[in-house]
Short mmCIF file of N, CA, C and O in Angstrom, two decimals:
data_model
loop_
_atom_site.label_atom_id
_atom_site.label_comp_id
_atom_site.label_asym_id
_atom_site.label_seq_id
_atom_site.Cartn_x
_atom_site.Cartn_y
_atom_site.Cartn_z
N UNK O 1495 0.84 -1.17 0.00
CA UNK O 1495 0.00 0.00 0.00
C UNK O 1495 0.88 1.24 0.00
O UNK O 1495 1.92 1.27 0.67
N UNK O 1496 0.48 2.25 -0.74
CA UNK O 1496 0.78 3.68 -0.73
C UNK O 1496 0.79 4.10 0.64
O UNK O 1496 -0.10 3.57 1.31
N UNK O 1497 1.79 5.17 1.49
CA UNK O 1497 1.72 6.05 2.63
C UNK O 1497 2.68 7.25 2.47
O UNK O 1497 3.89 7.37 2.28
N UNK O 1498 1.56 8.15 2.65
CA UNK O 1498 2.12 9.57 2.38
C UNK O 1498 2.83 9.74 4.09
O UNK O 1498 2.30 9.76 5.20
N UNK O 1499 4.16 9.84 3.63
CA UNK O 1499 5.09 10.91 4.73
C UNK O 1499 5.14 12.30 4.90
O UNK O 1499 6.25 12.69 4.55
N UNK O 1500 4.28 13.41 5.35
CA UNK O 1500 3.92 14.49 5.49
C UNK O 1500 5.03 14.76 7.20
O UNK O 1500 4.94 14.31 8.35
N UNK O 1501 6.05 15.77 6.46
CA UNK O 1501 6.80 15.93 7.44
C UNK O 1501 6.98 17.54 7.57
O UNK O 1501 7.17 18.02 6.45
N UNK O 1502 6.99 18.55 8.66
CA UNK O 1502 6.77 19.72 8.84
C UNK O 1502 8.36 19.82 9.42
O UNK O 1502 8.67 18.96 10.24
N UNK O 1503 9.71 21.15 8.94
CA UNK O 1503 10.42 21.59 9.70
C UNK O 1503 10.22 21.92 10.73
O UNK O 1503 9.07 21.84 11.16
N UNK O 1504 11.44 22.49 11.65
CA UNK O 1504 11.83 23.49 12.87
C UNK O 1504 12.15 24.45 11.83
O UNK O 1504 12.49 24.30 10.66
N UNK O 1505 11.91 25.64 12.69
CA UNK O 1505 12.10 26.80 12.10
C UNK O 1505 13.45 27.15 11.90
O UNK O 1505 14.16 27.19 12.90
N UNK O 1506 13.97 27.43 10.72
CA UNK O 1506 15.81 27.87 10.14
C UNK O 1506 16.16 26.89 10.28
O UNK O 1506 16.86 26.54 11.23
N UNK O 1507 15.65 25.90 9.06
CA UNK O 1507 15.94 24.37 9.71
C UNK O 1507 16.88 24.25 8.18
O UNK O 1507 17.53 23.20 8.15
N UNK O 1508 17.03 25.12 6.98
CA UNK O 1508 18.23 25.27 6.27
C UNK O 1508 19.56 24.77 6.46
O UNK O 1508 20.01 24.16 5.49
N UNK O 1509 20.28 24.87 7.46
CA UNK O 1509 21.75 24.70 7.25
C UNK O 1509 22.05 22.96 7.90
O UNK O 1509 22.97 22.17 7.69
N UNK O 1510 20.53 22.83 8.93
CA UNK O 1510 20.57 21.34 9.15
C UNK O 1510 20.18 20.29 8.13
O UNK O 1510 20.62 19.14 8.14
N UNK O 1511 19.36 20.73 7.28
CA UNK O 1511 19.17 20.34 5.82
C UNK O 1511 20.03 20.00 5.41
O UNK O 1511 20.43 18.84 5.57
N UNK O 1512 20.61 20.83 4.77
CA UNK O 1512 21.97 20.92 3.64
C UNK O 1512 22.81 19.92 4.34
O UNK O 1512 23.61 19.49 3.50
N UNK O 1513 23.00 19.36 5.45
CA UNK O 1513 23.96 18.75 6.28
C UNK O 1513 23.80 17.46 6.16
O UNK O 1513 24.68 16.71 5.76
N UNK O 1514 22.36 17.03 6.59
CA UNK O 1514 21.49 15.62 6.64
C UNK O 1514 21.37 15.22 4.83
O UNK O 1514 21.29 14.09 4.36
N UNK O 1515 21.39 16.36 4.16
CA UNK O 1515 20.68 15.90 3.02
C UNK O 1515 21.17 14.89 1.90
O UNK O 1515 20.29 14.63 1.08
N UNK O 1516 22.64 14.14 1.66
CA UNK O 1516 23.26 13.30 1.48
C UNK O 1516 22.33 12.12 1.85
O UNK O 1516 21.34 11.80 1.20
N UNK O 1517 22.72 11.60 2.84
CA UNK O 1517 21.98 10.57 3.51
C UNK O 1517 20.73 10.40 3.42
O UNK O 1517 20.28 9.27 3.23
N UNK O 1518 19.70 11.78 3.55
CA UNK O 1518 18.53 11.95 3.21
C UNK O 1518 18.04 11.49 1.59
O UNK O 1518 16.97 10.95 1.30
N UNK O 1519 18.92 11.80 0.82
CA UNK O 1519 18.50 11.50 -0.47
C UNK O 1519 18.63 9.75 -0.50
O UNK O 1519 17.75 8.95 -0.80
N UNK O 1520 19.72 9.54 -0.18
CA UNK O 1520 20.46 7.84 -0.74
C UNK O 1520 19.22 7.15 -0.24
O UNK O 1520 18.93 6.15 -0.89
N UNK O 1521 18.33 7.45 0.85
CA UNK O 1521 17.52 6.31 1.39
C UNK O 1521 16.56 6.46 0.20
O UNK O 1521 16.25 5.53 -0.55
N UNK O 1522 15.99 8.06 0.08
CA UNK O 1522 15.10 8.09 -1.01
C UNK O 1522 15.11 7.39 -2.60
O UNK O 1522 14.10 7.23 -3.28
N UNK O 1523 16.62 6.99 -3.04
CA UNK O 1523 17.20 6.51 -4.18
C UNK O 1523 16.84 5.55 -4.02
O UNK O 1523 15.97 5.19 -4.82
N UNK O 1524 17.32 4.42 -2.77
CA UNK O 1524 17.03 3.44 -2.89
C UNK O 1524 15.13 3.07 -2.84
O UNK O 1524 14.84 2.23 -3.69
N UNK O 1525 14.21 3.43 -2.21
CA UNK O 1525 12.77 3.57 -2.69
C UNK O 1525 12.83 3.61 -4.02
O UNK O 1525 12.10 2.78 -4.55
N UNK O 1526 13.57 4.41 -4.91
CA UNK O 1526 13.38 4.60 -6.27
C UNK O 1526 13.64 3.09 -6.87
O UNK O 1526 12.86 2.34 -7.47
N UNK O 1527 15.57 2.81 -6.35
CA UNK O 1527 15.75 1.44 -6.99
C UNK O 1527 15.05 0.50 -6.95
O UNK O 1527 15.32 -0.36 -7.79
N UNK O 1528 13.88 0.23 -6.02
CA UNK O 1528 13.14 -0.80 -5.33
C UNK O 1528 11.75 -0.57 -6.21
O UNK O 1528 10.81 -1.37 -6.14
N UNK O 1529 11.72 0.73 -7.10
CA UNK O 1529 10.22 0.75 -7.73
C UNK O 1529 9.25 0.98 -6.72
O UNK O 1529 8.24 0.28 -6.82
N UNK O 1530 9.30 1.73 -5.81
CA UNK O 1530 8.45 2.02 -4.45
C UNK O 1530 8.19 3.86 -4.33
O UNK O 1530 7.26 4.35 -3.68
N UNK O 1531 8.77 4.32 -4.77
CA UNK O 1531 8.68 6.11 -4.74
C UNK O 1531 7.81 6.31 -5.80
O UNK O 1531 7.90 6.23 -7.03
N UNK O 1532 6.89 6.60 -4.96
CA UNK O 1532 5.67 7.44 -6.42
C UNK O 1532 6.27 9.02 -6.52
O UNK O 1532 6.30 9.58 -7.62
N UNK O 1533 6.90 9.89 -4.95
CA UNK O 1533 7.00 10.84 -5.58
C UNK O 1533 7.46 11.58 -4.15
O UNK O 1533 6.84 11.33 -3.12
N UNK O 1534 8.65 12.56 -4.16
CA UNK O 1534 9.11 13.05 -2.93
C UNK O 1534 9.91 14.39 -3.05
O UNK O 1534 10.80 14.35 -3.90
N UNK O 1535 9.79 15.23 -2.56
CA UNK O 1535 10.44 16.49 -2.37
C UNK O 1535 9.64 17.67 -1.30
O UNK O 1535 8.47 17.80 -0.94
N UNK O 1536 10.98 18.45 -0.98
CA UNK O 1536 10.48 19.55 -0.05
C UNK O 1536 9.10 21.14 -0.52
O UNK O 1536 8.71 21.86 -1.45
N UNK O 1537 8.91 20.88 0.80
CA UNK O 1537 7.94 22.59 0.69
C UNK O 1537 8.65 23.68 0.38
O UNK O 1537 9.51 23.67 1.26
N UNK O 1538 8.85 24.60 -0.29
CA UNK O 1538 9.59 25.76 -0.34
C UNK O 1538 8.94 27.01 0.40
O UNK O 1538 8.03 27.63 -0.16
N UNK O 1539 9.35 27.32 1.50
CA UNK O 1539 9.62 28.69 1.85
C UNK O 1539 8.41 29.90 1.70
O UNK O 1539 7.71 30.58 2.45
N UNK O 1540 8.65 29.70 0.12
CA UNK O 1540 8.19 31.09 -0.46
C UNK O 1540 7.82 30.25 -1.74
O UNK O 1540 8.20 29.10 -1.99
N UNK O 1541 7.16 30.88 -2.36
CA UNK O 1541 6.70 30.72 -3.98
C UNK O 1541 7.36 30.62 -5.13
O UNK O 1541 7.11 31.12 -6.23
N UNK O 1542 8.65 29.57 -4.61
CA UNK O 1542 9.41 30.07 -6.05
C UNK O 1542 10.16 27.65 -5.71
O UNK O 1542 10.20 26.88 -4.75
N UNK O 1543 10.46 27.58 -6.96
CA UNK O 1543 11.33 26.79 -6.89
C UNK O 1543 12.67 26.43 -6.25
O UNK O 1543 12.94 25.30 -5.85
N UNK O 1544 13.60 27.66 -6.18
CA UNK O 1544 14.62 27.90 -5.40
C UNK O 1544 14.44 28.98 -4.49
O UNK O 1544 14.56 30.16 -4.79
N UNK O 1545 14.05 28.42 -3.06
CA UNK O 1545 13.83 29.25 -2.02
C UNK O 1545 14.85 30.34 -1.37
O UNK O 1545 14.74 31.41 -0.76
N UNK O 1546 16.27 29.24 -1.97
CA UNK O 1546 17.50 30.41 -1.48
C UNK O 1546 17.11 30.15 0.29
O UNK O 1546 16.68 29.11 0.79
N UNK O 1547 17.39 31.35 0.91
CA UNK O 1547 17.96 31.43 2.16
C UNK O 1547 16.94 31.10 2.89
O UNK O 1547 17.14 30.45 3.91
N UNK O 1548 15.29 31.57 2.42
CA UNK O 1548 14.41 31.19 2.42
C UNK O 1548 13.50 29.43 3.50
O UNK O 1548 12.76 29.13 4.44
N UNK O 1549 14.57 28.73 2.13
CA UNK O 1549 14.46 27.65 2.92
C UNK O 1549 13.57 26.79 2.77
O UNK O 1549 12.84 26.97 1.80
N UNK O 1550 13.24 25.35 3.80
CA UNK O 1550 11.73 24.70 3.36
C UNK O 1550 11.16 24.52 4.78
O UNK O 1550 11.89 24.31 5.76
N UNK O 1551 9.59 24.63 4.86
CA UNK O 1551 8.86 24.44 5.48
C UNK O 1551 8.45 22.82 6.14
O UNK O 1551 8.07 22.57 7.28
N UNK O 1552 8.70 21.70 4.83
CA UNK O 1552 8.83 20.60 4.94
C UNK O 1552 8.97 19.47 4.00
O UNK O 1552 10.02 19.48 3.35
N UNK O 1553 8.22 18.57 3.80
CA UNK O 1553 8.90 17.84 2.98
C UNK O 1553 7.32 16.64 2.71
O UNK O 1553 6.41 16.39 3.51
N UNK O 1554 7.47 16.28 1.66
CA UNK O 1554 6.24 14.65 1.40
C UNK O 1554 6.84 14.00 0.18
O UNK O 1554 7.38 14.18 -0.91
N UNK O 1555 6.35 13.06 1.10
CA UNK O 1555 7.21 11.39 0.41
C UNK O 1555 5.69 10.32 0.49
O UNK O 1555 4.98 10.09 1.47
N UNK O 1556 5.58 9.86 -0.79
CA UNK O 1556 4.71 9.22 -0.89
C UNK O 1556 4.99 7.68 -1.52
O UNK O 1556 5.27 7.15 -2.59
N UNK O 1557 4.81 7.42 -0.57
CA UNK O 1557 5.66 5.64 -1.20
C UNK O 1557 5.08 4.28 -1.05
O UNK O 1557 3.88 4.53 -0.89
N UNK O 1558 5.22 3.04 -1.00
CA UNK O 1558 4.95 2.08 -0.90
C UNK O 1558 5.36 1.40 -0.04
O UNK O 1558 6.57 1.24 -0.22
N UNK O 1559 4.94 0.78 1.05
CA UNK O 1559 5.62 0.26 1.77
C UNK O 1559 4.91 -1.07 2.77
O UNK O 1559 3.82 -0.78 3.24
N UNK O 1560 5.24 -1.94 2.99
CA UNK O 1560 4.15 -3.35 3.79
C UNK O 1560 2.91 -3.20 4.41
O UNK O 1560 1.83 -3.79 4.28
N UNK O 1561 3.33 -2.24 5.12
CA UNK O 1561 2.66 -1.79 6.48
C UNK O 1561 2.66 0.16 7.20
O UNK O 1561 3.49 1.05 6.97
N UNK O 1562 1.51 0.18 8.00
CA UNK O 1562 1.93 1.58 8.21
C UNK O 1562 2.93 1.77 9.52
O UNK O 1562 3.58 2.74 9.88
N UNK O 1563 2.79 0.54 10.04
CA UNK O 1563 4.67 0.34 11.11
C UNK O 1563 5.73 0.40 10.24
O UNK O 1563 6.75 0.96 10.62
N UNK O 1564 5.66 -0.09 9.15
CA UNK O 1564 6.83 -0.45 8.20
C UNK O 1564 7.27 1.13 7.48
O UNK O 1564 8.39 1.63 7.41
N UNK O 1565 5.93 1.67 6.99
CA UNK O 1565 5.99 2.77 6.55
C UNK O 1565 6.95 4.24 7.79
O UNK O 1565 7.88 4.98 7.44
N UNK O 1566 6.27 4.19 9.14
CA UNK O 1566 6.48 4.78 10.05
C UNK O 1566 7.86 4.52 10.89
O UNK O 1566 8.50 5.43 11.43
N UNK O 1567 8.18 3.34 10.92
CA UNK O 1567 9.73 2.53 11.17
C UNK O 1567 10.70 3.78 9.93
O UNK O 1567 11.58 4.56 10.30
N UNK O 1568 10.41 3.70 9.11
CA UNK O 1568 11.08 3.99 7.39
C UNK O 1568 11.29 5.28 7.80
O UNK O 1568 12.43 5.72 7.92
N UNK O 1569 10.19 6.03 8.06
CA UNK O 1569 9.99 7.65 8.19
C UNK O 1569 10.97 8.29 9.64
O UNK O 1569 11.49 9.40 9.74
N UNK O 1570 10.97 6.93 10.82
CA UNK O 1570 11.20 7.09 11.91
C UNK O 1570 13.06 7.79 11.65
O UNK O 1570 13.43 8.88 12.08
N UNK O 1571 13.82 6.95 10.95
CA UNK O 1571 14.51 6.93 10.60
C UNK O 1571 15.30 7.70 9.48
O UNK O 1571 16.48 7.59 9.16
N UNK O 1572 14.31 8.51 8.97
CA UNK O 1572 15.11 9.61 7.93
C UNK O 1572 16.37 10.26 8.51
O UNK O 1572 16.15 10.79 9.60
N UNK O 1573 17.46 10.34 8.14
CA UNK O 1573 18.20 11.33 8.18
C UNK O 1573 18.13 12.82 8.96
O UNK O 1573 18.77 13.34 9.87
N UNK O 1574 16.97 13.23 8.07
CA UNK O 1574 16.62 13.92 8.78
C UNK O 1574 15.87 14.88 10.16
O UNK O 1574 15.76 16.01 10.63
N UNK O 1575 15.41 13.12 10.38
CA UNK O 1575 14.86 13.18 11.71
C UNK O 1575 16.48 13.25 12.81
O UNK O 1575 16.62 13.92 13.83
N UNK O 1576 17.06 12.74 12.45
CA UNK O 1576 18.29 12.35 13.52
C UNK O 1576 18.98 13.58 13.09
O UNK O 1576 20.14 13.63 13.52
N UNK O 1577 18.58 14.66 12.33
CA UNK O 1577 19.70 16.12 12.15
C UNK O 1577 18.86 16.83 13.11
O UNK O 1577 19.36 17.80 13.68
N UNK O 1578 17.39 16.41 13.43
CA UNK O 1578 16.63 17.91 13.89
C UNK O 1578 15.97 18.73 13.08
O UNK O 1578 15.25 19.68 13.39
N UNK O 1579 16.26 18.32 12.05
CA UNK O 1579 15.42 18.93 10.41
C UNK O 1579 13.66 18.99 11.07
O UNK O 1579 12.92 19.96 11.18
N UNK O 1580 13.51 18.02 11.30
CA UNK O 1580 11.99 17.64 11.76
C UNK O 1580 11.46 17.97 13.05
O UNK O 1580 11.93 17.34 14.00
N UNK O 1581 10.19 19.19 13.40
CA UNK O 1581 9.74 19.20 14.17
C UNK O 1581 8.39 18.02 14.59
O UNK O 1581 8.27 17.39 15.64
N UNK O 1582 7.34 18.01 13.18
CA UNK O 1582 6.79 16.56 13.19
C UNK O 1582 6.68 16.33 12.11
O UNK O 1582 6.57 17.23 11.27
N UNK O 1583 6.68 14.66 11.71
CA UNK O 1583 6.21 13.72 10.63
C UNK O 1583 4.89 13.36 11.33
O UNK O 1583 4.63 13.48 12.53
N UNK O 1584 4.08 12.86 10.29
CA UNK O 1584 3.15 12.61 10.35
C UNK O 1584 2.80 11.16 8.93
O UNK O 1584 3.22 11.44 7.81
N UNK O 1585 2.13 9.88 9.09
CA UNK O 1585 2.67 8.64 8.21
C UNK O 1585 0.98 8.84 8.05
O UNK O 1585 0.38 9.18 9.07
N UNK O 1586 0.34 8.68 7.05
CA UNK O 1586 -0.68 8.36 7.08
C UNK O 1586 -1.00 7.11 5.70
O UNK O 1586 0.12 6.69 5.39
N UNK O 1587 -1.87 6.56 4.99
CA UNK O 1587 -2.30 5.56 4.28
C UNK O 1587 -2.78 6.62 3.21
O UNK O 1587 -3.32 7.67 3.54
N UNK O 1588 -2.52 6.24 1.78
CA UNK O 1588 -2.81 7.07 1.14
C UNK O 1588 -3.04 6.38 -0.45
O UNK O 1588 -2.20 5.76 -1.10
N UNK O 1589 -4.43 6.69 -0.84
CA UNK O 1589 -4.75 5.94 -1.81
C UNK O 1589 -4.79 7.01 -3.64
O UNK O 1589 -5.67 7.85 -3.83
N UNK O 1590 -3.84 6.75 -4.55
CA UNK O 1590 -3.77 7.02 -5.31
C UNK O 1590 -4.72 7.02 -6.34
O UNK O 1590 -4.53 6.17 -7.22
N UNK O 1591 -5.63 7.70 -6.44
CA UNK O 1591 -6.93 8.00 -7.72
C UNK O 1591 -6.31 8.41 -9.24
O UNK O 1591 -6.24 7.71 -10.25
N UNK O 1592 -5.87 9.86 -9.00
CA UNK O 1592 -5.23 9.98 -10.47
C UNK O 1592 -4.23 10.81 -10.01
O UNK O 1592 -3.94 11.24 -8.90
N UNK O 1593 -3.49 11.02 -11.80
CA UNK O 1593 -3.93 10.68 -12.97
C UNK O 1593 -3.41 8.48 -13.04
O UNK O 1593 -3.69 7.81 -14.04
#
């Protein structure tokens, strides 16, 4: 089953980003290698693609995964939870309509 990872920063959470974000990506790659990532990237800031100093608000990852322990284990464990990037995640079940 699909579960959307809806994850909200700490505020000036930028430079802990940029730090975690190595690690943060490779887990996301591998979801990709595995054919499991429907689709993942951060909130921006402000209204633009490159937020600059700006920054992100948070982040959603929508993926595939056994279970919503399995899903929430997965999320528990981001990178960026262990930088402080994350004030809360939130794992919920999420069913894909369209396109």
């Amino acid at each position: 089953m699909l579960y959307a990872i809806i994850s909200t920063d700490i505020t000036d959470s930028l430079a802990l980003r940029r730090e975690a974000r190595p690690a943060h990506l490779a887990r996301l790659e591998a979801l990709t290698s595995e054919g499991r990532l429907l689709l993942a990237g951060p909130h921006p800031a402000v209204d633009n693609d490159d937020p600059g100093s700006a920054g992100f608000t948070g982040s959603l990852v929508v993926a595939e995964f056994g279970s919503l322990a399995i899903a929430q284990a997965w999320a528990d464990a981001d990178p960026y939870v262990a930088a402080g990037v994350y004030a809360q995640v939130l794992v919920k079940p999420f069913k894909k309509v369209l396109p």
